[in-house]
Amino acid sequence: MSAESKKAHNFIQSLIEEAIAKGEHTGKVVTRFPPEPNGYLHIGHAKSICLNFGIAETFGGECNLRFDDTNPEKESQEYIDAIKTDVEWLGYTWAGDVRYASDYFDQLYEFAEELIRKGKAYVCALTAEEMAEYRGTLKTPGRNSPYRDRPVEENLQLFRDMRDGKYQNGELVLRAKIDMASPNINLRDPILYRIRYAEHHQTGNRWCIYPMYDFTHPISDALEGITHSLCTLEFEDHRPLYDWVLENVSVPCRPRQIEFARLNLNYTITSKRKLKRLVDEGHVEGWDDPRMPTISGMRRRGYTPESIRNFCDMIGVNKAGGTVDVGMLEHAIREDLNARAPRAMCVMRPLKVTLVNYPEAQTESLTLPVHPQNPDMGEREVTWSRELYIDREDFSEEPPRKWKRLAPGQAVRLRGGYVITCRDVVRDPQGEIVELTCEYDPATLGVNPEGYKPNGVIHWVSAVDSAEADIYVYDRLFNHEAPDSDKEGDFLDHLNPESLVVIRGARAEKGLADPRTDIPYQFEREGYFFCDRDKTEAAGRPVFNRTVTLRDSWGKGGK
Ligand code: ATP
Ligand code: MG
């Protein structure tokens, strides 16, 4: 199946198609991806990105990237830069320049004054506690604020004084005048503006009042000519407010808000707040730690943009929530890398093998395909020599039945090389095996002589012509299926203590001394591994991150 044919037809696409067919929607489809720059993007955001950019692509429209930046204290330029990098890396291009809700602060302010003049907003001096008390509950209606009926002129003056810095944080707020008895709490005179003396990453100290999300979002959408404002289900109850704002100010168009279910993955946290805790409290190396479900972490781990986009296609888009098995994401990356990753050999726990019948000073160059099914990917050279390394785990002195690897007296083929037979083991004074004495069969390069079939095939490297490497074996960060479901405990209680095991002194075939950094390798029989540029530079030798195992071995005792 091609990636194209796998693309599911989602319900939002169907809604737009129906609207076009009925003539209700004419002109271009315009969507937006509106991240708040208060953290790095995670796999949940990837779903929203693929949906918003995907819908625009499907209908020949456009998708904007807009930073929803109304909370200056929690936001930063670092997050803005990281988000732009991630969206581009996923393969999407936003229409025109990057946009910021803060670009519209002047217009938002004017729209707020418009509401005041229409008698639809007022300045309120209730404290936060009082306001909570006046708000009522799900079962009881709220009560009107004593400031609700201030005259328009007084509201205008107070709002301007708020803007001009005549009041302190929290002293006054601007509220919409809607309905304190509404069954929808979002409509009980929600706050539109609050006072915050905070420097803003885009507007500096120009403002000491900042608009709230529910006021900013619909107006920003309208100013950008967004036709379909796609957001997650928790905003369903905010839709009446979204529509109220657009009905009551003179904006140029009426975007339509459509909600879809968030992506939840088992064994994974997708909340920026919690991911930030992992970073701030040092449980991981940073936002781009390869165990993080962030786009930058997955990139560093070796995930490809194609695999993430395919995953988003596989899971589809719908109204019903639910949890997706993280195994599906792992399947998507395996599928992509199986088809495209160059093959290589790397011995994780080297055990020396000496071929007693191979001449001491001699070596020979063997040619192996870069990819067994794809000759276009070319060939690679590995060196055969008298001294080799195999993995300790591929030798057993007392092998179990049906052992397909090396054992005393048993023959095994070394991948792409000759068949060898183990004759003896050499031990150190503590009794540990430090070397195997073997013989190679010169008639077996690429062929099995008649009547003779070695037991199995194992990987190996030359001891004299290979590269030393470090391997970071990453595994799932949490060992609990729903790490944040635990009502008593904390999601941090479920960190997997074995999410990282570092192997130093691995030996990789010589070509890996200068590894590719554009795609992971498949280390034969071990999994997929991606060169970590920063760690490689720091270590002065190649360092690889394990992207994913060859098979799904989670919880099945696999390595
Ligand atoms: P978080 O809960 O991690 O803080 P957020 O929703 O506050 O996420 P935003 O930066 O506001 O993060 O999100 C930008 C867009 O991405 C929004 O439209 C949001 O609905 C969407 N989004 C965030 N998380 C998910 C998710 N898990 N699945 C799908 N879409 C998501
Ligand atoms: Mg948000």
CSV table of C-alpha atoms in Angstrom, one decimal, residues 47-395:
chain,number,residue,atom,x,y,z
A,47,LYS,CA,-1.8,14.9,14.8
A,48,SER,CA,-3.1,18.5,14.8
A,49,ILE,CA,-0.4,19.6,12.3
A,50,CYS,CA,-1.1,16.7,9.9
A,51,LEU,CA,-4.8,17.4,10.1
A,52,ASN,CA,-4.6,21.2,9.6
A,53,PHE,CA,-2.0,21.2,6.9
A,54,GLY,CA,-3.5,18.0,5.4
A,55,ILE,CA,-7.0,19.6,5.1
A,56,ALA,CA,-5.5,22.6,3.4
A,57,GLU,CA,-3.5,20.4,1.0
A,58,THR,CA,-6.5,18.3,0.2
A,59,PHE,CA,-8.6,21.3,-0.8
A,60,GLY,CA,-5.9,23.3,-2.4
A,61,GLY,CA,-6.1,25.8,0.4
A,62,GLU,CA,-3.6,27.2,2.9
A,63,CYS,CA,-2.6,26.7,6.5
A,64,ASN,CA,-1.2,29.4,8.7
A,65,LEU,CA,1.2,28.9,11.6
A,66,ARG,CA,0.1,31.2,14.4
A,67,PHE,CA,1.6,31.5,17.8
A,68,ASP,CA,-1.1,31.9,20.4
A,69,ASP,CA,1.0,34.1,22.6
A,70,THR,CA,-1.2,35.7,25.2
A,71,ASN,CA,0.6,34.3,28.3
A,72,PRO,CA,4.0,36.1,28.2
A,73,GLU,CA,5.2,34.7,31.5
A,74,LYS,CA,5.1,31.1,30.3
A,75,GLU,CA,6.3,31.7,26.7
A,76,SER,CA,9.7,32.1,25.1
A,77,GLN,CA,11.6,32.6,21.9
A,78,GLU,CA,13.3,29.2,22.4
A,79,TYR,CA,9.9,27.5,22.2
A,80,ILE,CA,9.0,29.6,19.1
A,81,ASP,CA,12.1,28.6,17.3
A,82,ALA,CA,11.7,24.9,18.3
A,83,ILE,CA,8.1,24.8,17.1
A,84,LYS,CA,9.0,26.4,13.7
A,85,THR,CA,11.8,23.8,13.2
A,86,ASP,CA,9.5,20.9,14.1
A,87,VAL,CA,6.7,22.0,11.7
A,88,GLU,CA,9.2,22.4,8.8
A,89,TRP,CA,10.9,19.1,9.7
A,90,LEU,CA,7.5,17.3,9.5
A,91,GLY,CA,7.4,18.5,5.9
A,92,TYR,CA,4.9,21.4,6.0
A,93,THR,CA,5.1,24.9,4.8
A,94,TRP,CA,2.9,27.6,6.3
A,95,ALA,CA,1.3,30.3,4.2
A,96,GLY,CA,3.2,33.5,4.3
A,97,ASP,CA,5.0,34.7,7.4
A,98,VAL,CA,4.7,33.2,10.8
A,99,ARG,CA,1.9,34.9,12.6
A,100,TYR,CA,1.4,35.8,16.2
A,101,ALA,CA,-1.8,36.6,18.1
A,102,SER,CA,0.3,39.5,19.5
A,103,ASP,CA,0.3,40.9,16.0
A,104,TYR,CA,-3.3,41.7,16.6
A,105,PHE,CA,-3.1,43.2,20.1
A,106,ASP,CA,-4.0,46.7,18.7
A,107,GLN,CA,-7.0,45.3,16.9
A,108,LEU,CA,-8.0,43.1,19.8
A,109,TYR,CA,-8.0,46.2,22.0
A,110,GLU,CA,-10.2,48.1,19.5
A,111,PHE,CA,-12.7,45.2,19.4
A,112,ALA,CA,-12.8,45.2,23.2
A,113,GLU,CA,-13.7,48.8,23.2
A,114,GLU,CA,-16.3,48.1,20.5
A,115,LEU,CA,-17.9,45.5,22.9
A,116,ILE,CA,-17.9,48.1,25.7
A,117,ARG,CA,-19.5,50.7,23.5
A,118,LYS,CA,-22.2,48.2,22.6
A,119,GLY,CA,-22.8,47.6,26.3
A,120,LYS,CA,-21.5,44.0,25.9
A,121,ALA,CA,-18.5,44.2,28.2
A,122,TYR,CA,-17.7,45.8,31.5
A,123,VAL,CA,-14.9,46.4,33.8
A,124,CYS,CA,-15.2,44.4,37.0
A,125,ALA,CA,-13.4,44.8,40.3
A,126,LEU,CA,-14.4,41.6,42.0
A,127,THR,CA,-11.4,39.7,43.4
A,128,ALA,CA,-10.6,36.3,42.0
A,129,GLU,CA,-12.2,34.6,45.0
A,130,GLU,CA,-15.3,36.7,44.8
A,131,MET,CA,-15.6,36.1,41.1
A,132,ALA,CA,-15.4,32.3,41.7
A,133,GLU,CA,-18.2,32.6,44.3
A,134,TYR,CA,-20.4,34.7,42.0
A,135,ARG,CA,-19.8,32.3,39.1
A,136,GLY,CA,-22.0,29.6,40.6
A,137,THR,CA,-21.6,25.9,39.9
A,138,LEU,CA,-22.7,23.4,37.4
A,139,LYS,CA,-25.9,22.9,39.4
A,140,THR,CA,-26.5,26.5,40.5
A,141,PRO,CA,-26.7,29.7,38.4
A,142,GLY,CA,-24.2,32.5,39.0
A,143,ARG,CA,-25.0,36.0,40.3
A,144,ASN,CA,-24.5,39.3,38.5
A,145,SER,CA,-21.4,41.2,39.5
A,146,PRO,CA,-22.2,44.5,41.3
A,147,TYR,CA,-20.1,46.2,38.6
A,148,ARG,CA,-22.2,44.7,35.7
A,149,ASP,CA,-24.2,47.8,35.1
A,150,ARG,CA,-21.5,50.4,35.0
A,151,PRO,CA,-22.2,53.1,32.4
A,152,VAL,CA,-20.5,52.7,29.1
A,153,GLU,CA,-18.4,55.8,29.5
A,154,GLU,CA,-17.1,54.7,32.9
A,155,ASN,CA,-16.2,51.3,31.5
A,156,LEU,CA,-14.3,52.9,28.6
A,157,GLN,CA,-12.4,55.1,31.0
A,158,LEU,CA,-11.5,52.3,33.3
A,159,PHE,CA,-10.4,50.0,30.5
A,160,ARG,CA,-8.2,52.8,29.1
A,161,ASP,CA,-6.8,53.3,32.6
A,162,MET,CA,-6.1,49.6,32.8
A,163,ARG,CA,-4.2,49.8,29.5
A,164,ASP,CA,-2.3,52.9,30.7
A,165,GLY,CA,-0.9,51.2,33.8
A,166,LYS,CA,-3.1,53.0,36.4
A,167,TYR,CA,-4.0,49.7,38.1
A,168,GLN,CA,-2.1,46.8,39.5
A,169,ASN,CA,-2.1,43.1,38.6
A,170,GLY,CA,-5.5,41.6,39.4
A,171,GLU,CA,-7.2,44.8,40.4
A,172,LEU,CA,-9.6,45.0,37.5
A,173,VAL,CA,-10.6,42.8,34.6
A,174,LEU,CA,-12.7,43.3,31.5
A,175,ARG,CA,-15.6,40.8,31.2
A,176,ALA,CA,-18.1,40.0,28.5
A,177,LYS,CA,-21.7,40.7,29.5
A,178,ILE,CA,-23.5,37.5,28.5
A,179,ASP,CA,-25.5,35.5,31.0
A,180,MET,CA,-24.7,34.6,34.6
A,181,ALA,CA,-27.4,32.0,34.6
A,182,SER,CA,-26.3,30.2,31.5
A,183,PRO,CA,-26.0,26.4,31.9
A,184,ASN,CA,-22.7,26.8,30.1
A,185,ILE,CA,-20.3,28.2,32.6
A,186,ASN,CA,-18.1,29.6,29.8
A,187,LEU,CA,-20.9,32.1,29.1
A,188,ARG,CA,-21.2,33.4,32.6
A,189,ASP,CA,-19.5,36.7,31.9
A,190,PRO,CA,-16.1,35.3,31.0
A,191,ILE,CA,-12.9,37.5,31.4
A,192,LEU,CA,-11.7,39.1,28.2
A,193,TYR,CA,-8.7,41.0,29.5
A,194,ARG,CA,-6.6,41.0,32.6
A,195,ILE,CA,-3.7,43.1,33.9
A,196,ARG,CA,-0.3,41.5,33.7
A,197,TYR,CA,2.9,43.5,34.2
A,198,ALA,CA,5.0,41.1,32.2
A,199,GLU,CA,7.5,41.6,29.4
A,200,HIS,CA,6.3,40.0,26.2
A,201,HIS,CA,8.7,38.2,23.8
A,202,GLN,CA,7.2,40.0,20.8
A,203,THR,CA,5.8,43.3,22.1
A,204,GLY,CA,8.2,44.0,25.0
A,205,ASN,CA,6.7,46.3,27.6
A,206,ARG,CA,4.1,47.9,25.3
A,207,TRP,CA,1.2,46.2,27.1
A,208,CYS,CA,0.3,45.6,30.7
A,209,ILE,CA,-3.1,44.1,29.8
A,210,TYR,CA,-3.4,40.9,27.8
A,211,PRO,CA,-6.4,39.4,26.1
A,212,MET,CA,-7.7,35.9,27.1
A,213,TYR,CA,-7.5,32.9,24.8
A,214,ASP,CA,-11.3,32.7,24.3
A,215,PHE,CA,-11.4,36.3,23.1
A,216,THR,CA,-8.1,36.2,21.1
A,217,HIS,CA,-8.6,33.0,19.3
A,218,PRO,CA,-11.9,33.6,17.3
A,219,ILE,CA,-10.8,37.2,16.4
A,220,SER,CA,-7.3,36.0,15.2
A,221,ASP,CA,-9.0,33.3,13.2
A,222,ALA,CA,-11.4,35.9,11.6
A,223,LEU,CA,-8.6,38.4,10.9
A,224,GLU,CA,-6.7,35.7,9.0
A,225,GLY,CA,-9.7,34.6,7.0
A,226,ILE,CA,-9.6,31.1,8.6
A,227,THR,CA,-12.5,29.1,7.3
A,228,HIS,CA,-12.2,26.1,9.5
A,229,SER,CA,-10.9,26.4,13.0
A,230,LEU,CA,-10.0,22.8,14.0
A,231,CYS,CA,-9.4,22.2,17.7
A,232,THR,CA,-9.6,19.5,20.3
A,233,LEU,CA,-12.7,18.3,22.1
A,234,GLU,CA,-12.1,20.2,25.3
A,235,PHE,CA,-13.1,23.4,23.4
A,236,GLU,CA,-16.5,22.1,22.4
A,237,ASP,CA,-18.0,23.9,25.4
A,238,HIS,CA,-16.2,27.1,24.4
A,239,ARG,CA,-17.7,27.1,20.9
A,240,PRO,CA,-20.8,29.2,22.0
A,241,LEU,CA,-18.4,31.8,23.3
A,242,TYR,CA,-16.2,31.6,20.2
A,243,ASP,CA,-19.4,32.3,18.2
A,244,TRP,CA,-20.6,35.0,20.6
A,245,VAL,CA,-17.4,36.9,20.2
A,246,LEU,CA,-17.6,36.8,16.4
A,247,GLU,CA,-21.2,37.8,16.3
A,248,ASN,CA,-20.6,40.9,18.5
A,249,VAL,CA,-17.6,42.5,17.0
A,250,SER,CA,-17.2,43.7,13.4
A,251,VAL,CA,-14.8,41.1,12.0
A,252,PRO,CA,-14.4,40.4,8.3
A,253,CYS,CA,-15.5,36.7,8.3
A,254,ARG,CA,-17.0,33.9,10.3
A,255,PRO,CA,-14.7,30.9,10.8
A,256,ARG,CA,-16.3,27.7,11.8
A,257,GLN,CA,-15.0,25.8,14.8
A,258,ILE,CA,-14.9,22.0,14.5
A,259,GLU,CA,-13.7,19.8,17.3
A,260,PHE,CA,-11.8,16.5,17.1
A,261,ALA,CA,-10.5,14.0,19.7
A,262,ARG,CA,-7.0,14.5,21.1
A,263,LEU,CA,-4.4,11.9,20.6
A,264,ASN,CA,-3.6,9.9,23.7
A,265,LEU,CA,-1.0,7.2,23.6
A,266,ASN,CA,-0.4,4.5,26.1
A,267,TYR,CA,2.9,4.5,28.0
A,268,THR,CA,3.2,8.1,27.0
A,269,ILE,CA,2.5,11.6,28.5
A,270,THR,CA,1.2,14.2,26.1
A,271,SER,CA,0.8,17.3,28.3
A,272,LYS,CA,3.3,20.1,27.9
A,273,ARG,CA,3.1,20.9,31.6
A,274,LYS,CA,4.1,17.4,32.6
A,275,LEU,CA,6.8,17.2,29.9
A,276,LYS,CA,8.2,20.4,31.3
A,277,ARG,CA,8.4,18.8,34.7
A,278,LEU,CA,10.4,16.0,33.3
A,279,VAL,CA,12.8,18.5,31.9
A,280,ASP,CA,12.9,20.9,34.8
A,281,GLU,CA,13.4,18.2,37.4
A,282,GLY,CA,16.1,16.5,35.4
A,283,HIS,CA,14.4,13.2,34.7
A,284,VAL,CA,15.5,13.5,31.1
A,285,GLU,CA,18.3,15.4,29.4
A,286,GLY,CA,16.0,18.0,27.9
A,287,TRP,CA,13.0,18.6,25.7
A,288,ASP,CA,14.8,16.7,22.9
A,289,ASP,CA,15.9,13.7,25.0
A,290,PRO,CA,15.3,10.7,22.7
A,291,ARG,CA,12.8,9.2,25.2
A,292,MET,CA,10.6,12.3,25.1
A,293,PRO,CA,7.4,12.1,23.0
A,294,THR,CA,8.4,15.5,21.6
A,295,ILE,CA,8.9,15.9,17.9
A,296,SER,CA,12.5,17.0,18.6
A,297,GLY,CA,13.1,14.0,20.8
A,298,MET,CA,11.7,11.6,18.2
A,299,ARG,CA,13.9,13.3,15.6
A,300,ARG,CA,17.0,12.8,17.7
A,301,ARG,CA,16.0,9.2,18.3
A,302,GLY,CA,15.8,8.5,14.6
A,303,TYR,CA,12.1,8.8,13.8
A,304,THR,CA,11.5,10.1,10.3
A,305,PRO,CA,8.9,12.7,9.3
A,306,GLU,CA,7.4,10.1,6.9
A,307,SER,CA,6.8,7.6,9.8
A,308,ILE,CA,5.1,10.2,11.9
A,309,ARG,CA,2.9,11.4,9.1
A,310,ASN,CA,2.0,7.8,8.2
A,311,PHE,CA,1.2,7.2,11.9
A,312,CYS,CA,-1.2,10.2,11.9
A,313,ASP,CA,-2.9,8.8,8.8
A,314,MET,CA,-3.2,5.4,10.4
A,315,ILE,CA,-4.9,6.7,13.5
A,316,GLY,CA,-7.2,8.9,11.6
A,317,VAL,CA,-9.3,11.8,13.0
A,318,ASN,CA,-12.6,11.4,14.8
A,319,LYS,CA,-14.9,12.7,17.6
A,320,ALA,CA,-14.5,9.9,20.0
A,321,GLY,CA,-11.6,9.9,22.3
A,322,GLY,CA,-9.6,6.9,23.2
A,323,THR,CA,-6.1,5.7,23.6
A,324,VAL,CA,-3.8,4.6,20.8
A,325,ASP,CA,-1.3,1.8,21.4
A,326,VAL,CA,2.2,3.3,21.2
A,327,GLY,CA,3.0,0.0,19.4
A,328,MET,CA,1.4,1.6,16.4
A,329,LEU,CA,3.8,4.4,16.4
A,330,GLU,CA,6.7,2.0,16.7
A,331,HIS,CA,5.2,-0.1,13.9
A,332,ALA,CA,5.1,3.0,11.7
A,333,ILE,CA,8.8,3.7,12.2
A,334,ARG,CA,9.8,0.1,11.7
A,335,GLU,CA,7.9,-0.1,8.5
A,336,ASP,CA,9.6,3.0,7.1
A,337,LEU,CA,13.1,2.1,8.2
A,338,ASN,CA,12.8,-1.5,7.1
A,339,ALA,CA,12.3,-0.2,3.6
A,340,ARG,CA,14.9,2.6,3.7
A,341,ALA,CA,17.5,2.1,6.4
A,342,PRO,CA,21.0,1.2,5.2
A,343,ARG,CA,22.2,-2.1,6.8
A,344,ALA,CA,25.3,-2.4,8.9
A,345,MET,CA,26.9,-4.6,11.5
A,346,CYS,CA,27.7,-3.5,15.0
A,347,VAL,CA,28.8,-5.8,17.8
A,348,MET,CA,27.4,-4.5,21.1
A,349,ARG,CA,29.4,-6.8,23.6
A,350,PRO,CA,32.5,-7.8,21.7
A,351,LEU,CA,34.1,-11.2,22.2
A,352,LYS,CA,37.3,-11.8,20.3
A,353,VAL,CA,37.5,-14.7,17.8
A,354,THR,CA,40.9,-15.8,16.4
A,355,LEU,CA,40.9,-17.8,13.2
A,356,VAL,CA,43.9,-20.0,13.7
A,357,ASN,CA,44.0,-21.1,10.1
A,358,TYR,CA,43.9,-17.6,8.6
A,359,PRO,CA,47.3,-16.0,7.9
A,360,GLU,CA,48.4,-13.4,10.4
A,361,ALA,CA,49.1,-10.4,8.3
A,362,GLN,CA,46.4,-11.0,5.8
A,363,THR,CA,43.1,-9.2,5.4
A,364,GLU,CA,40.5,-9.2,2.6
A,365,SER,CA,37.8,-6.8,1.6
A,366,LEU,CA,34.2,-8.3,1.4
A,367,THR,CA,31.4,-6.6,-0.5
A,368,LEU,CA,27.9,-6.5,1.0
A,369,PRO,CA,24.8,-4.8,-0.2
A,370,VAL,CA,23.7,-1.7,1.7
A,371,HIS,CA,20.1,-3.0,1.5
A,372,PRO,CA,19.3,-6.6,0.7
A,373,GLN,CA,16.2,-5.8,-1.3
A,374,ASN,CA,17.3,-2.5,-2.8
A,375,PRO,CA,20.4,-2.8,-5.1
A,376,ASP,CA,20.1,0.9,-5.9
A,377,MET,CA,21.3,1.7,-2.5
A,378,GLY,CA,24.7,0.3,-3.5
A,379,GLU,CA,27.4,-1.7,-1.7
A,380,ARG,CA,29.6,-1.5,1.3
A,381,GLU,CA,33.0,-2.9,2.1
A,382,VAL,CA,33.9,-4.8,5.3
A,383,THR,CA,37.2,-6.2,6.3
A,384,TRP,CA,37.8,-9.9,7.0
A,385,SER,CA,40.9,-10.6,9.2
A,386,ARG,CA,42.4,-13.3,11.5
A,387,GLU,CA,41.0,-11.5,14.5
A,388,LEU,CA,37.3,-10.7,14.6
A,389,TYR,CA,34.6,-9.8,17.1
A,390,ILE,CA,31.3,-11.5,17.6
A,391,ASP,CA,28.7,-10.7,20.3
A,392,ARG,CA,29.1,-12.5,23.6
A,393,GLU,CA,25.5,-13.4,23.4
A,394,ASP,CA,26.1,-15.3,20.2
A,395,PHE,CA,28.3,-17.8,21.9
